[in-house]
JSON list of C-alpha atoms in Angstrom, two decimals:
[
{"chain": "F", "resi": 149, "resn": "MET", "atom": "CA", "xyz": [0.00, 0.00, 0.00]},
{"chain": "F", "resi": 150, "resn": "LEU", "atom": "CA", "xyz": [2.75, 2.46, 0.92]},
{"chain": "F", "resi": 151, "resn": "ASN", "atom": "CA", "xyz": [4.75, 1.67, -2.20]},
{"chain": "F", "resi": 152, "resn": "GLU", "atom": "CA", "xyz": [1.68, 2.30, -4.34]},
{"chain": "F", "resi": 153, "resn": "VAL", "atom": "CA", "xyz": [1.28, 5.73, -2.80]},
{"chain": "F", "resi": 154, "resn": "GLU", "atom": "CA", "xyz": [4.96, 6.56, -3.27]},
{"chain": "F", "resi": 155, "resn": "ASN", "atom": "CA", "xyz": [4.95, 5.50, -6.91]},
{"chain": "F", "resi": 156, "resn": "SER", "atom": "CA", "xyz": [1.77, 7.36, -7.79]},
{"chain": "F", "resi": 157, "resn": "ALA", "atom": "CA", "xyz": [3.14, 10.52, -6.17]},
{"chain": "F", "resi": 158, "resn": "ALA", "atom": "CA", "xyz": [5.75, 10.74, -8.90]},
{"chain": "F", "resi": 159, "resn": "THR", "atom": "CA", "xyz": [3.06, 11.55, -11.50]},
{"chain": "F", "resi": 160, "resn": "PRO", "atom": "CA", "xyz": [1.84, 15.14, -12.06]},
{"chain": "F", "resi": 161, "resn": "ARG", "atom": "CA", "xyz": [-0.97, 16.21, -9.75]},
{"chain": "F", "resi": 162, "resn": "PRO", "atom": "CA", "xyz": [-4.29, 17.54, -11.13]},
{"chain": "F", "resi": 163, "resn": "PRO", "atom": "CA", "xyz": [-5.66, 20.90, -9.93]},
{"chain": "F", "resi": 164, "resn": "LEU", "atom": "CA", "xyz": [-6.77, 20.65, -6.32]},
{"chain": "F", "resi": 165, "resn": "ILE", "atom": "CA", "xyz": [-9.06, 23.67, -5.90]},
{"chain": "F", "resi": 166, "resn": "GLY", "atom": "CA", "xyz": [-12.63, 22.63, -5.28]},
{"chain": "F", "resi": 167, "resn": "THR", "atom": "CA", "xyz": [-11.82, 19.06, -4.26]},
{"chain": "F", "resi": 168, "resn": "PRO", "atom": "CA", "xyz": [-13.91, 17.53, -1.45]},
{"chain": "F", "resi": 169, "resn": "ARG", "atom": "CA", "xyz": [-12.83, 17.85, 2.16]},
{"chain": "F", "resi": 170, "resn": "PRO", "atom": "CA", "xyz": [-10.22, 15.15, 2.87]},
{"chain": "F", "resi": 171, "resn": "ARG", "atom": "CA", "xyz": [-11.48, 12.15, 4.82]},
{"chain": "F", "resi": 172, "resn": "CYS", "atom": "CA", "xyz": [-8.73, 12.50, 7.43]},
{"chain": "F", "resi": 173, "resn": "ALA", "atom": "CA", "xyz": [-9.74, 16.09, 8.25]},
{"chain": "F", "resi": 174, "resn": "GLY", "atom": "CA", "xyz": [-12.78, 14.98, 10.24]},
{"chain": "F", "resi": 175, "resn": "SER", "atom": "CA", "xyz": [-11.83, 11.45, 11.22]},
{"chain": "F", "resi": 176, "resn": "ARG", "atom": "CA", "xyz": [-12.61, 10.71, 14.86]},
{"chain": "F", "resi": 177, "resn": "ALA", "atom": "CA", "xyz": [-10.56, 7.52, 14.69]},
{"chain": "F", "resi": 178, "resn": "LYS", "atom": "CA", "xyz": [-7.50, 9.51, 13.64]},
{"chain": "F", "resi": 179, "resn": "ARG", "atom": "CA", "xyz": [-7.96, 11.94, 16.53]},
{"chain": "F", "resi": 180, "resn": "VAL", "atom": "CA", "xyz": [-8.43, 9.12, 19.04]},
{"chain": "F", "resi": 181, "resn": "LEU", "atom": "CA", "xyz": [-5.24, 7.48, 17.75]},
{"chain": "F", "resi": 182, "resn": "ASP", "atom": "CA", "xyz": [-3.41, 10.80, 18.11]},
{"chain": "F", "resi": 183, "resn": "ILE", "atom": "CA", "xyz": [-4.52, 11.35, 21.71]},
{"chain": "F", "resi": 184, "resn": "VAL", "atom": "CA", "xyz": [-3.94, 7.81, 22.94]},
{"chain": "F", "resi": 185, "resn": "LEU", "atom": "CA", "xyz": [-0.60, 7.22, 21.23]},
{"chain": "F", "resi": 186, "resn": "ALA", "atom": "CA", "xyz": [0.78, 10.72, 21.95]},
{"chain": "F", "resi": 187, "resn": "ALA", "atom": "CA", "xyz": [-0.09, 10.36, 25.65]},
{"chain": "F", "resi": 188, "resn": "VAL", "atom": "CA", "xyz": [1.56, 6.93, 25.83]},
{"chain": "F", "resi": 189, "resn": "LEU", "atom": "CA", "xyz": [4.68, 8.15, 24.01]},
{"chain": "F", "resi": 190, "resn": "LEU", "atom": "CA", "xyz": [4.98, 11.16, 26.29]},
{"chain": "F", "resi": 191, "resn": "ILE", "atom": "CA", "xyz": [4.92, 8.91, 29.34]},
{"chain": "F", "resi": 192, "resn": "VAL", "atom": "CA", "xyz": [7.42, 6.47, 27.81]},
{"chain": "F", "resi": 193, "resn": "PHE", "atom": "CA", "xyz": [9.83, 9.18, 26.63]},
{"chain": "F", "resi": 194, "resn": "LEU", "atom": "CA", "xyz": [9.50, 11.51, 29.64]},
{"chain": "F", "resi": 195, "resn": "PRO", "atom": "CA", "xyz": [12.75, 10.31, 31.32]},
{"chain": "F", "resi": 196, "resn": "LEU", "atom": "CA", "xyz": [14.61, 10.67, 28.01]},
{"chain": "F", "resi": 197, "resn": "MET", "atom": "CA", "xyz": [13.13, 14.15, 27.48]},
{"chain": "F", "resi": 198, "resn": "VAL", "atom": "CA", "xyz": [14.36, 15.21, 30.92]},
{"chain": "F", "resi": 199, "resn": "VAL", "atom": "CA", "xyz": [17.88, 14.02, 30.05]},
{"chain": "F", "resi": 200, "resn": "ILE", "atom": "CA", "xyz": [17.74, 15.79, 26.69]},
{"chain": "F", "resi": 201, "resn": "GLY", "atom": "CA", "xyz": [16.54, 18.98, 28.36]},
{"chain": "F", "resi": 202, "resn": "LEU", "atom": "CA", "xyz": [19.49, 18.89, 30.78]},
{"chain": "F", "resi": 203, "resn": "ALA", "atom": "CA", "xyz": [21.93, 18.23, 27.93]},
{"chain": "F", "resi": 204, "resn": "VAL", "atom": "CA", "xyz": [20.57, 21.17, 25.93]},
{"chain": "F", "resi": 205, "resn": "ALA", "atom": "CA", "xyz": [20.70, 23.48, 28.96]},
{"chain": "F", "resi": 206, "resn": "MET", "atom": "CA", "xyz": [24.28, 22.49, 29.81]},
{"chain": "F", "resi": 207, "resn": "SER", "atom": "CA", "xyz": [25.62, 22.62, 26.25]},
{"chain": "F", "resi": 208, "resn": "SER", "atom": "CA", "xyz": [24.78, 26.26, 25.49]},
{"chain": "F", "resi": 209, "resn": "SER", "atom": "CA", "xyz": [22.86, 29.21, 26.88]},
{"chain": "F", "resi": 210, "resn": "GLY", "atom": "CA", "xyz": [19.27, 29.79, 25.91]},
{"chain": "F", "resi": 211, "resn": "PRO", "atom": "CA", "xyz": [15.86, 28.17, 26.37]},
{"chain": "F", "resi": 212, "resn": "VAL", "atom": "CA", "xyz": [15.62, 24.39, 26.36]},
{"chain": "F", "resi": 213, "resn": "VAL", "atom": "CA", "xyz": [12.49, 24.37, 24.20]},
{"chain": "F", "resi": 214, "resn": "PHE", "atom": "CA", "xyz": [12.46, 26.32, 20.95]},
{"chain": "F", "resi": 215, "resn": "ARG", "atom": "CA", "xyz": [9.14, 27.80, 19.85]},
{"chain": "F", "resi": 216, "resn": "GLN", "atom": "CA", "xyz": [8.39, 28.73, 16.27]},
{"chain": "F", "resi": 217, "resn": "THR", "atom": "CA", "xyz": [5.22, 29.85, 14.53]},
{"chain": "F", "resi": 218, "resn": "ARG", "atom": "CA", "xyz": [4.09, 27.42, 11.82]},
{"chain": "F", "resi": 219, "resn": "VAL", "atom": "CA", "xyz": [1.09, 27.25, 9.50]},
{"chain": "F", "resi": 220, "resn": "GLY", "atom": "CA", "xyz": [-1.57, 24.82, 10.66]},
{"chain": "F", "resi": 221, "resn": "LEU", "atom": "CA", "xyz": [-5.05, 23.65, 9.76]},
{"chain": "F", "resi": 222, "resn": "GLY", "atom": "CA", "xyz": [-6.94, 26.25, 7.75]},
{"chain": "F", "resi": 223, "resn": "GLU", "atom": "CA", "xyz": [-3.79, 28.41, 7.60]},
{"chain": "F", "resi": 224, "resn": "ARG", "atom": "CA", "xyz": [-4.18, 29.20, 11.29]},
{"chain": "F", "resi": 225, "resn": "PRO", "atom": "CA", "xyz": [-0.77, 29.85, 12.88]},
{"chain": "F", "resi": 226, "resn": "PHE", "atom": "CA", "xyz": [0.28, 27.81, 15.90]},
{"chain": "F", "resi": 227, "resn": "THR", "atom": "CA", "xyz": [3.38, 27.55, 18.07]},
{"chain": "F", "resi": 228, "resn": "MET", "atom": "CA", "xyz": [5.38, 24.42, 17.27]},
{"chain": "F", "resi": 229, "resn": "LEU", "atom": "CA", "xyz": [7.65, 23.06, 20.00]},
{"chain": "F", "resi": 230, "resn": "LYS", "atom": "CA", "xyz": [11.00, 21.35, 19.69]},
{"chain": "F", "resi": 231, "resn": "PHE", "atom": "CA", "xyz": [14.19, 21.04, 21.67]},
{"chain": "F", "resi": 232, "resn": "ARG", "atom": "CA", "xyz": [16.58, 23.87, 20.83]},
{"chain": "F", "resi": 233, "resn": "THR", "atom": "CA", "xyz": [19.36, 22.64, 18.55]},
{"chain": "F", "resi": 234, "resn": "MET", "atom": "CA", "xyz": [21.00, 25.96, 17.65]},
{"chain": "F", "resi": 235, "resn": "HIS", "atom": "CA", "xyz": [23.06, 28.47, 19.55]},
{"chain": "F", "resi": 236, "resn": "ARG", "atom": "CA", "xyz": [21.14, 31.27, 21.22]},
{"chain": "F", "resi": 237, "resn": "HIS", "atom": "CA", "xyz": [20.12, 34.11, 18.88]},
{"chain": "F", "resi": 238, "resn": "ALA", "atom": "CA", "xyz": [20.94, 31.95, 15.84]},
{"chain": "F", "resi": 239, "resn": "SER", "atom": "CA", "xyz": [18.09, 33.60, 13.94]},
{"chain": "F", "resi": 240, "resn": "GLU", "atom": "CA", "xyz": [19.91, 36.92, 14.37]},
{"chain": "F", "resi": 241, "resn": "ARG", "atom": "CA", "xyz": [23.02, 35.44, 12.74]},
{"chain": "F", "resi": 242, "resn": "PRO", "atom": "CA", "xyz": [21.75, 34.47, 9.29]},
{"chain": "F", "resi": 243, "resn": "VAL", "atom": "CA", "xyz": [24.12, 32.48, 7.12]},
{"chain": "F", "resi": 244, "resn": "ASP", "atom": "CA", "xyz": [24.01, 31.33, 3.53]},
{"chain": "F", "resi": 245, "resn": "LEU", "atom": "CA", "xyz": [23.13, 27.70, 4.19]},
{"chain": "F", "resi": 246, "resn": "ALA", "atom": "CA", "xyz": [23.87, 26.59, 0.64]},
{"chain": "F", "resi": 247, "resn": "GLN", "atom": "CA", "xyz": [27.26, 28.31, 0.87]},
{"chain": "F", "resi": 248, "resn": "ALA", "atom": "CA", "xyz": [27.94, 26.64, 4.23]},
{"chain": "F", "resi": 249, "resn": "ASP", "atom": "CA", "xyz": [27.29, 23.24, 2.70]},
{"chain": "F", "resi": 250, "resn": "ASN", "atom": "CA", "xyz": [29.44, 24.09, -0.32]},
{"chain": "F", "resi": 251, "resn": "HIS", "atom": "CA", "xyz": [32.32, 24.92, 2.01]},
{"chain": "F", "resi": 252, "resn": "ALA", "atom": "CA", "xyz": [31.88, 21.47, 3.54]},
{"chain": "F", "resi": 253, "resn": "GLY", "atom": "CA", "xyz": [31.98, 19.87, 0.07]},
{"chain": "F", "resi": 254, "resn": "ILE", "atom": "CA", "xyz": [28.21, 19.24, -0.01]},
{"chain": "F", "resi": 255, "resn": "THR", "atom": "CA", "xyz": [25.90, 20.34, -2.82]},
{"chain": "F", "resi": 256, "resn": "GLY", "atom": "CA", "xyz": [22.25, 20.15, -3.71]},
{"chain": "F", "resi": 257, "resn": "VAL", "atom": "CA", "xyz": [20.63, 21.80, -0.67]},
{"chain": "F", "resi": 258, "resn": "ASP", "atom": "CA", "xyz": [16.97, 22.44, -1.28]},
{"chain": "F", "resi": 259, "resn": "PRO", "atom": "CA", "xyz": [15.87, 25.81, 0.19]},
{"chain": "F", "resi": 260, "resn": "PHE", "atom": "CA", "xyz": [12.29, 24.64, 0.68]},
{"chain": "F", "resi": 261, "resn": "LEU", "atom": "CA", "xyz": [13.30, 21.79, 2.97]},
{"chain": "F", "resi": 262, "resn": "ALA", "atom": "CA", "xyz": [15.87, 23.99, 4.73]},
{"chain": "F", "resi": 263, "resn": "LYS", "atom": "CA", "xyz": [17.84, 20.94, 5.91]},
{"chain": "F", "resi": 264, "resn": "PRO", "atom": "CA", "xyz": [21.51, 21.70, 5.16]},
{"chain": "F", "resi": 265, "resn": "ARG", "atom": "CA", "xyz": [24.05, 19.16, 6.29]},
{"chain": "F", "resi": 266, "resn": "HIS", "atom": "CA", "xyz": [26.49, 21.75, 7.57]},
{"chain": "F", "resi": 267, "resn": "ASP", "atom": "CA", "xyz": [25.04, 24.67, 9.55]},
{"chain": "F", "resi": 268, "resn": "PRO", "atom": "CA", "xyz": [27.53, 26.39, 11.88]},
{"chain": "F", "resi": 269, "resn": "ARG", "atom": "CA", "xyz": [24.70, 27.62, 14.10]},
{"chain": "F", "resi": 270, "resn": "ILE", "atom": "CA", "xyz": [23.81, 24.10, 15.29]},
{"chain": "F", "resi": 271, "resn": "THR", "atom": "CA", "xyz": [25.29, 22.99, 18.60]},
{"chain": "F", "resi": 272, "resn": "ALA", "atom": "CA", "xyz": [27.10, 19.68, 19.09]},
{"chain": "F", "resi": 273, "resn": "VAL", "atom": "CA", "xyz": [24.20, 18.35, 21.16]},
{"chain": "F", "resi": 274, "resn": "GLY", "atom": "CA", "xyz": [21.75, 19.74, 18.62]},
{"chain": "F", "resi": 275, "resn": "ARG", "atom": "CA", "xyz": [23.45, 17.88, 15.80]},
{"chain": "F", "resi": 276, "resn": "LEU", "atom": "CA", "xyz": [22.98, 14.58, 17.64]},
{"chain": "F", "resi": 277, "resn": "LEU", "atom": "CA", "xyz": [19.35, 15.38, 18.41]},
{"chain": "F", "resi": 278, "resn": "ARG", "atom": "CA", "xyz": [18.62, 16.20, 14.77]},
{"chain": "F", "resi": 279, "resn": "LYS", "atom": "CA", "xyz": [20.38, 13.06, 13.59]},
{"chain": "F", "resi": 280, "resn": "ALA", "atom": "CA", "xyz": [18.03, 10.93, 15.70]},
{"chain": "F", "resi": 281, "resn": "SER", "atom": "CA", "xyz": [15.01, 13.29, 15.31]},
{"chain": "F", "resi": 282, "resn": "LEU", "atom": "CA", "xyz": [14.84, 13.54, 19.12]},
{"chain": "F", "resi": 283, "resn": "ASP", "atom": "CA", "xyz": [14.47, 17.32, 18.89]},
{"chain": "F", "resi": 284, "resn": "GLU", "atom": "CA", "xyz": [10.91, 16.69, 17.63]},
{"chain": "F", "resi": 285, "resn": "LEU", "atom": "CA", "xyz": [9.69, 14.93, 20.81]},
{"chain": "F", "resi": 286, "resn": "PRO", "atom": "CA", "xyz": [8.07, 18.07, 22.33]},
{"chain": "F", "resi": 287, "resn": "GLN", "atom": "CA", "xyz": [5.68, 18.07, 19.36]},
{"chain": "F", "resi": 288, "resn": "LEU", "atom": "CA", "xyz": [3.81, 15.26, 21.10]},
{"chain": "F", "resi": 289, "resn": "VAL", "atom": "CA", "xyz": [2.43, 18.11, 23.22]},
{"chain": "F", "resi": 290, "resn": "ASN", "atom": "CA", "xyz": [1.30, 19.83, 20.00]},
{"chain": "F", "resi": 291, "resn": "VAL", "atom": "CA", "xyz": [-0.51, 16.62, 19.06]},
{"chain": "F", "resi": 292, "resn": "LEU", "atom": "CA", "xyz": [-2.33, 16.46, 22.40]},
{"chain": "F", "resi": 293, "resn": "ARG", "atom": "CA", "xyz": [-3.28, 20.13, 22.07]},
{"chain": "F", "resi": 294, "resn": "GLY", "atom": "CA", "xyz": [-4.81, 19.42, 18.68]},
{"chain": "F", "resi": 295, "resn": "ASP", "atom": "CA", "xyz": [-2.42, 21.66, 16.73]},
{"chain": "F", "resi": 296, "resn": "MET", "atom": "CA", "xyz": [-0.88, 18.67, 14.97]},
{"chain": "F", "resi": 297, "resn": "SER", "atom": "CA", "xyz": [-1.52, 15.03, 14.18]},
{"chain": "F", "resi": 298, "resn": "LEU", "atom": "CA", "xyz": [0.94, 12.17, 14.56]},
{"chain": "F", "resi": 299, "resn": "VAL", "atom": "CA", "xyz": [0.90, 11.70, 10.77]},
{"chain": "F", "resi": 300, "resn": "GLY", "atom": "CA", "xyz": [0.41, 14.41, 8.18]},
{"chain": "F", "resi": 301, "resn": "PRO", "atom": "CA", "xyz": [2.22, 17.02, 6.08]},
{"chain": "F", "resi": 302, "resn": "ARG", "atom": "CA", "xyz": [5.06, 18.69, 7.97]},
{"chain": "F", "resi": 303, "resn": "PRO", "atom": "CA", "xyz": [4.08, 22.21, 9.11]},
{"chain": "F", "resi": 304, "resn": "CYS", "atom": "CA", "xyz": [5.79, 24.95, 7.11]},
{"chain": "F", "resi": 305, "resn": "PRO", "atom": "CA", "xyz": [6.95, 28.36, 8.31]},
{"chain": "F", "resi": 306, "resn": "GLY", "atom": "CA", "xyz": [4.87, 31.10, 6.71]},
{"chain": "F", "resi": 307, "resn": "GLY", "atom": "CA", "xyz": [7.50, 32.04, 4.14]},
{"chain": "F", "resi": 308, "resn": "GLU", "atom": "CA", "xyz": [7.92, 28.50, 2.86]},
{"chain": "F", "resi": 309, "resn": "HIS", "atom": "CA", "xyz": [4.15, 27.98, 2.82]},
{"chain": "F", "resi": 310, "resn": "MET", "atom": "CA", "xyz": [3.63, 31.03, 0.59]},
{"chain": "F", "resi": 311, "resn": "ARG", "atom": "CA", "xyz": [6.17, 29.73, -1.95]},
{"chain": "F", "resi": 312, "resn": "LEU", "atom": "CA", "xyz": [3.81, 26.85, -2.77]},
{"chain": "F", "resi": 313, "resn": "SER", "atom": "CA", "xyz": [1.19, 27.16, -5.49]},
{"chain": "F", "resi": 314, "resn": "PRO", "atom": "CA", "xyz": [-2.29, 28.26, -4.32]},
{"chain": "F", "resi": 315, "resn": "GLU", "atom": "CA", "xyz": [-3.64, 24.77, -5.09]},
{"chain": "F", "resi": 316, "resn": "ASP", "atom": "CA", "xyz": [-0.95, 23.02, -3.05]},
{"chain": "F", "resi": 317, "resn": "ARG", "atom": "CA", "xyz": [-1.32, 25.49, -0.16]},
{"chain": "F", "resi": 318, "resn": "ALA", "atom": "CA", "xyz": [-5.07, 24.93, -0.02]},
{"chain": "F", "resi": 319, "resn": "LYS", "atom": "CA", "xyz": [-4.68, 21.14, 0.01]},
{"chain": "F", "resi": 320, "resn": "ARG", "atom": "CA", "xyz": [-1.91, 21.02, 2.62]},
{"chain": "F", "resi": 321, "resn": "VAL", "atom": "CA", "xyz": [-3.79, 23.18, 5.14]},
{"chain": "F", "resi": 322, "resn": "SER", "atom": "CA", "xyz": [-7.00, 21.21, 4.70]},
{"chain": "F", "resi": 323, "resn": "VAL", "atom": "CA", "xyz": [-5.62, 18.74, 7.28]},
{"chain": "F", "resi": 324, "resn": "LYS", "atom": "CA", "xyz": [-3.57, 19.05, 10.45]},
{"chain": "F", "resi": 325, "resn": "PRO", "atom": "CA", "xyz": [0.19, 19.02, 10.00]},
{"chain": "F", "resi": 326, "resn": "GLY", "atom": "CA", "xyz": [1.97, 15.93, 11.25]},
{"chain": "F", "resi": 327, "resn": "LEU", "atom": "CA", "xyz": [4.91, 14.95, 13.40]},
{"chain": "F", "resi": 328, "resn": "THR", "atom": "CA", "xyz": [5.85, 12.39, 10.77]},
{"chain": "F", "resi": 329, "resn": "GLY", "atom": "CA", "xyz": [4.61, 11.70, 7.28]},
{"chain": "F", "resi": 330, "resn": "LEU", "atom": "CA", "xyz": [4.97, 9.82, 4.04]},
{"chain": "F", "resi": 331, "resn": "TRP", "atom": "CA", "xyz": [8.03, 11.67, 2.80]},
{"chain": "F", "resi": 332, "resn": "GLN", "atom": "CA", "xyz": [9.81, 11.36, 6.14]},
{"chain": "F", "resi": 333, "resn": "VAL", "atom": "CA", "xyz": [9.81, 7.57, 5.77]},
{"chain": "F", "resi": 334, "resn": "SER", "atom": "CA", "xyz": [10.70, 7.80, 2.07]},
{"chain": "F", "resi": 335, "resn": "GLY", "atom": "CA", "xyz": [14.09, 9.49, 2.24]},
{"chain": "F", "resi": 336, "resn": "ARG", "atom": "CA", "xyz": [14.09, 12.09, 5.02]},
{"chain": "F", "resi": 337, "resn": "SER", "atom": "CA", "xyz": [16.56, 14.90, 4.30]},
{"chain": "F", "resi": 338, "resn": "THR", "atom": "CA", "xyz": [17.69, 13.58, 0.89]},
{"chain": "F", "resi": 339, "resn": "ILE", "atom": "CA", "xyz": [14.28, 13.87, -0.74]},
{"chain": "F", "resi": 340, "resn": "THR", "atom": "CA", "xyz": [13.62, 16.81, -3.08]},
{"chain": "F", "resi": 341, "resn": "ALA", "atom": "CA", "xyz": [11.09, 19.51, -2.20]},
{"chain": "F", "resi": 342, "resn": "GLU", "atom": "CA", "xyz": [8.96, 18.64, -5.24]},
{"chain": "F", "resi": 343, "resn": "LYS", "atom": "CA", "xyz": [8.77, 14.97, -4.29]},
{"chain": "F", "resi": 344, "resn": "ALA", "atom": "CA", "xyz": [8.06, 15.84, -0.64]},
{"chain": "F", "resi": 345, "resn": "ILE", "atom": "CA", "xyz": [5.12, 18.03, -1.63]},
{"chain": "F", "resi": 346, "resn": "GLN", "atom": "CA", "xyz": [3.79, 15.37, -3.99]},
{"chain": "F", "resi": 347, "resn": "LEU", "atom": "CA", "xyz": [3.95, 12.74, -1.24]},
{"chain": "F", "resi": 348, "resn": "ASP", "atom": "CA", "xyz": [2.18, 15.05, 1.21]},
{"chain": "F", "resi": 349, "resn": "LEU", "atom": "CA", "xyz": [-0.64, 15.67, -1.27]},
{"chain": "F", "resi": 350, "resn": "GLN", "atom": "CA", "xyz": [-0.92, 11.99, -2.16]},
{"chain": "F", "resi": 351, "resn": "TYR", "atom": "CA", "xyz": [-1.17, 11.11, 1.54]},
{"chain": "F", "resi": 352, "resn": "ILE", "atom": "CA", "xyz": [-4.05, 13.56, 1.95]},
{"chain": "F", "resi": 353, "resn": "GLU", "atom": "CA", "xyz": [-5.94, 12.19, -1.06]},
{"chain": "F", "resi": 354, "resn": "ASP", "atom": "CA", "xyz": [-5.41, 8.50, -0.26]},
{"chain": "F", "resi": 355, "resn": "TRP", "atom": "CA", "xyz": [-5.66, 8.66, 3.53]},
{"chain": "F", "resi": 356, "resn": "ARG", "atom": "CA", "xyz": [-7.05, 5.76, 5.51]},
{"chain": "F", "resi": 357, "resn": "LEU", "atom": "CA", "xyz": [-6.26, 4.76, 9.07]},
{"chain": "F", "resi": 358, "resn": "PRO", "atom": "CA", "xyz": [-4.12, 1.70, 8.12]},
{"chain": "F", "resi": 359, "resn": "LEU", "atom": "CA", "xyz": [-1.87, 4.07, 6.15]},
{"chain": "F", "resi": 360, "resn": "ASP", "atom": "CA", "xyz": [-1.27, 6.13, 9.31]},
{"chain": "F", "resi": 361, "resn": "LEU", "atom": "CA", "xyz": [-0.40, 2.97, 11.22]},
{"chain": "F", "resi": 362, "resn": "LEU", "atom": "CA", "xyz": [1.97, 1.83, 8.48]},
{"chain": "F", "resi": 363, "resn": "ILE", "atom": "CA", "xyz": [3.76, 5.19, 8.39]},
{"chain": "F", "resi": 364, "resn": "LEU", "atom": "CA", "xyz": [4.10, 5.16, 12.19]},
{"chain": "F", "resi": 365, "resn": "LEU", "atom": "CA", "xyz": [5.58, 1.67, 12.05]},
{"chain": "F", "resi": 366, "resn": "ARG", "atom": "CA", "xyz": [8.06, 2.76, 9.38]},
{"chain": "F", "resi": 367, "resn": "THR", "atom": "CA", "xyz": [9.03, 5.93, 11.26]},
{"chain": "F", "resi": 368, "resn": "LEU", "atom": "CA", "xyz": [11.02, 4.15, 13.97]},
{"chain": "F", "resi": 369, "resn": "PRO", "atom": "CA", "xyz": [13.31, 2.23, 11.57]},
{"chain": "F", "resi": 370, "resn": "ALA", "atom": "CA", "xyz": [13.77, 5.41, 9.50]},
{"chain": "F", "resi": 371, "resn": "VAL", "atom": "CA", "xyz": [14.84, 7.30, 12.63]},
{"chain": "F", "resi": 372, "resn": "LEU", "atom": "CA", "xyz": [17.11, 4.54, 13.92]},
{"chain": "F", "resi": 373, "resn": "ARG", "atom": "CA", "xyz": [18.96, 4.28, 10.61]},
{"chain": "F", "resi": 374, "resn": "THR", "atom": "CA", "xyz": [19.85, 8.04, 10.73]},
{"chain": "F", "resi": 375, "resn": "ARG", "atom": "CA", "xyz": [21.54, 7.57, 7.33]},
{"chain": "F", "resi": 376, "resn": "HIS", "atom": "CA", "xyz": [19.56, 10.31, 5.60]},
{"chain": "F", "resi": 377, "resn": "ALA", "atom": "CA", "xyz": [19.15, 12.69, 8.54]},
{"chain": "F", "resi": 378, "resn": "TRP", "atom": "CA", "xyz": [21.05, 15.80, 9.62]}
]
């Protein structure tokens, strides 16, 4: 089932304006899964999150939890949580990320995904957290709040969201953004922006609860491999 979705996402998408409301947007089963599983995961990972919080606090000055405004359901902004992985005031020290990667001998950074391999603003602890995706654990709180779902399109900052076509923007915000998704288990940081968007849209169109469960099952191996993460 997952392979079928991935393969079909490689074909051009038809116009999306005026399409029916996605099934996952109002699914009670999806929301129940989010609440139950997010609560269980928070309890299981709480000791690890405490250790991570201490490591972040001791490694560099600044808040332990980083807060950033992202675009959510219906284009409503919400505050996304994650463990801080950059030095304090990193946003005030902009760097050319593509140039930073070029200096490290790396090419092909996609500005939409904003996932360069070499960013001098990232702390040593932050680099490890990103490699294992542990910086995303606080987003389980976002899931419980109802800002996000466990599975869905990744939430974009406003600037990245507005670079999408009107059709793609409308489709992506017709559902809650997710902590993980189809493109995260299909290549993580090596996937192109175009393919990532196509996979997000295909997930929305073809959603059914077993697909969420399959993506969740594939998320753990994808995280543990860390081969395509930075």
